[in-house]
PDB file of C-alpha atoms and ligand atoms in Angstrom:
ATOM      1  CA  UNK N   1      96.924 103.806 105.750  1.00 63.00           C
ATOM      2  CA  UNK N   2      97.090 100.787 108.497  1.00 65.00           C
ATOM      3  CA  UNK N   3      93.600 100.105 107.275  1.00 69.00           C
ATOM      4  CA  UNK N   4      93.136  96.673 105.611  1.00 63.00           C
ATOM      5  CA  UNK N   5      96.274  95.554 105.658  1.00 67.00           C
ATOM      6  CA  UNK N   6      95.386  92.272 105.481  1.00 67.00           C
ATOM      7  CA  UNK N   7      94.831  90.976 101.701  1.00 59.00           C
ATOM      8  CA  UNK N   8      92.943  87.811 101.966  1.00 57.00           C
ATOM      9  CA  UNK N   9      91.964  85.826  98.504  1.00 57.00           C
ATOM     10  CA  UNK N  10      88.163  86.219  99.587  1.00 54.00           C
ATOM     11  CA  UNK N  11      88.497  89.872  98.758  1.00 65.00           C
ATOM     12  CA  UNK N  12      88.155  88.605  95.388  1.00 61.00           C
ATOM     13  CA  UNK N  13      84.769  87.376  95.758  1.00 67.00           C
ATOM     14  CA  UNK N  14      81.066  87.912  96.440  1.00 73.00           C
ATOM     15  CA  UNK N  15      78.841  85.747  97.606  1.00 76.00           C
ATOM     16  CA  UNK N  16      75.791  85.960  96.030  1.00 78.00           C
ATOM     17  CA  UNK N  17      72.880  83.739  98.098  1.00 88.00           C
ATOM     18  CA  UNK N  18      74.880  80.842  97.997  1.00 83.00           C
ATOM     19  CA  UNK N  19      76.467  81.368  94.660  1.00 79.00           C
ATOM     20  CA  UNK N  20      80.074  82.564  94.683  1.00 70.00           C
ATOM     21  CA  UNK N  21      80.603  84.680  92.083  1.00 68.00           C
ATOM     22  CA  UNK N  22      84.450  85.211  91.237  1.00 62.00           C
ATOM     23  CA  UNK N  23      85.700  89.164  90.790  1.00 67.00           C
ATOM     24  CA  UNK N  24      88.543  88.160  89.202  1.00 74.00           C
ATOM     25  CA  UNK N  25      89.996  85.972  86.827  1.00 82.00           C
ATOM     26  CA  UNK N  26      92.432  83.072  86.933  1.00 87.00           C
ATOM     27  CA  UNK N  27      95.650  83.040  84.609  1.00 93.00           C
ATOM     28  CA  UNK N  28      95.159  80.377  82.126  1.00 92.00           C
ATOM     29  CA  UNK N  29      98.491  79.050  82.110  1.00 95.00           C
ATOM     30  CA  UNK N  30      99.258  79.498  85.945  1.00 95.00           C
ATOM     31  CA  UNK N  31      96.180  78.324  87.051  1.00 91.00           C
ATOM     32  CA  UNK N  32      93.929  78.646  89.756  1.00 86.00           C
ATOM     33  CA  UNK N  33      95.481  80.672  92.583  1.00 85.00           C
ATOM     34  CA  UNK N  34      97.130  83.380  90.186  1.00 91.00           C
ATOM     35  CA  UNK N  35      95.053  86.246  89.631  1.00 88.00           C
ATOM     36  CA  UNK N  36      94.948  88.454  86.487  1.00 90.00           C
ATOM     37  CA  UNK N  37      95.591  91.657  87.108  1.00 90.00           C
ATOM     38  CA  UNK N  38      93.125  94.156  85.673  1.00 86.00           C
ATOM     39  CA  UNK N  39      93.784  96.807  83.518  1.00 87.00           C
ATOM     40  CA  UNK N  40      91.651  99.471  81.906  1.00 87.00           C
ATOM     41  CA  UNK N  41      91.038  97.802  78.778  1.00 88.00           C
ATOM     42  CA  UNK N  42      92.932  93.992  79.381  1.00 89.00           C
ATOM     43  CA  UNK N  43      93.725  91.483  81.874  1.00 90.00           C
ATOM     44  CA  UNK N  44      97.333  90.228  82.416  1.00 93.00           C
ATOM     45  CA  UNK N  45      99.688  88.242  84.161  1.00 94.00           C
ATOM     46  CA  UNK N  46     102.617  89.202  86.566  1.00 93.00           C
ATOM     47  CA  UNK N  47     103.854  85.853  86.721  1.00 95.00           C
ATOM     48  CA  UNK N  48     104.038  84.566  82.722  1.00 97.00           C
ATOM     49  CA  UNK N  49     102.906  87.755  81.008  1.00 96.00           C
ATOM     50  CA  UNK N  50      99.816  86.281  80.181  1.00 95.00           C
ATOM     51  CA  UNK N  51      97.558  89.173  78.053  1.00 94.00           C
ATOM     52  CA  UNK N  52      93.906  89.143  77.717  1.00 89.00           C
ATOM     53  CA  UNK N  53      92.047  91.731  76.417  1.00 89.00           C
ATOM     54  CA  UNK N  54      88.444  92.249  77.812  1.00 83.00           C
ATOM     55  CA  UNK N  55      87.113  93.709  74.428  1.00 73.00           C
ATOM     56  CA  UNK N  56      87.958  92.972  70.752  1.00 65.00           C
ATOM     57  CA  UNK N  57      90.465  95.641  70.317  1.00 57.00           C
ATOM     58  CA  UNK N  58      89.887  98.784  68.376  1.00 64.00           C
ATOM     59  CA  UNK N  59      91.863 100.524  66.397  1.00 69.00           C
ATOM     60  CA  UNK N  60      91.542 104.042  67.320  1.00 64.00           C
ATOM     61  CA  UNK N  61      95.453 104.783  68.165  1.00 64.00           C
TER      62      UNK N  61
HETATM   63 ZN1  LIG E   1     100.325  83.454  84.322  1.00 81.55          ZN
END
């Protein structure tokens, strides 16, 4: 598990001709340079506790 170690902010994107296209997405109200991290069904901060849902929720709970 030495593999890949290194976690570089690049990993987070793919270059697409000359496009870069961004994997993930930026927290709102930490702005650029803290990632969302992504959940099954939502988005979320570990900095502020930002929440963002990738789908209009349904209510099947
Ligand atoms: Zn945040």
């Amino acid at each position: 598990m030495t593999k890949g170690k290194k976690v570089a902010k690049y990993k987070y994107y793919k270059i697409e001709g000359d496009k870069v296209v961004r994997l993930r997405r930026f927290c709102p109200r930490c702005g650029p340079g803290v990632f969302l991290a992504e959940h099954l069904n939502r988005y979320s901060c570990g900095k502020c506790g930002y929440l963002e849902w990738k789908q209009p929720q349904k209510k099947e709970e």
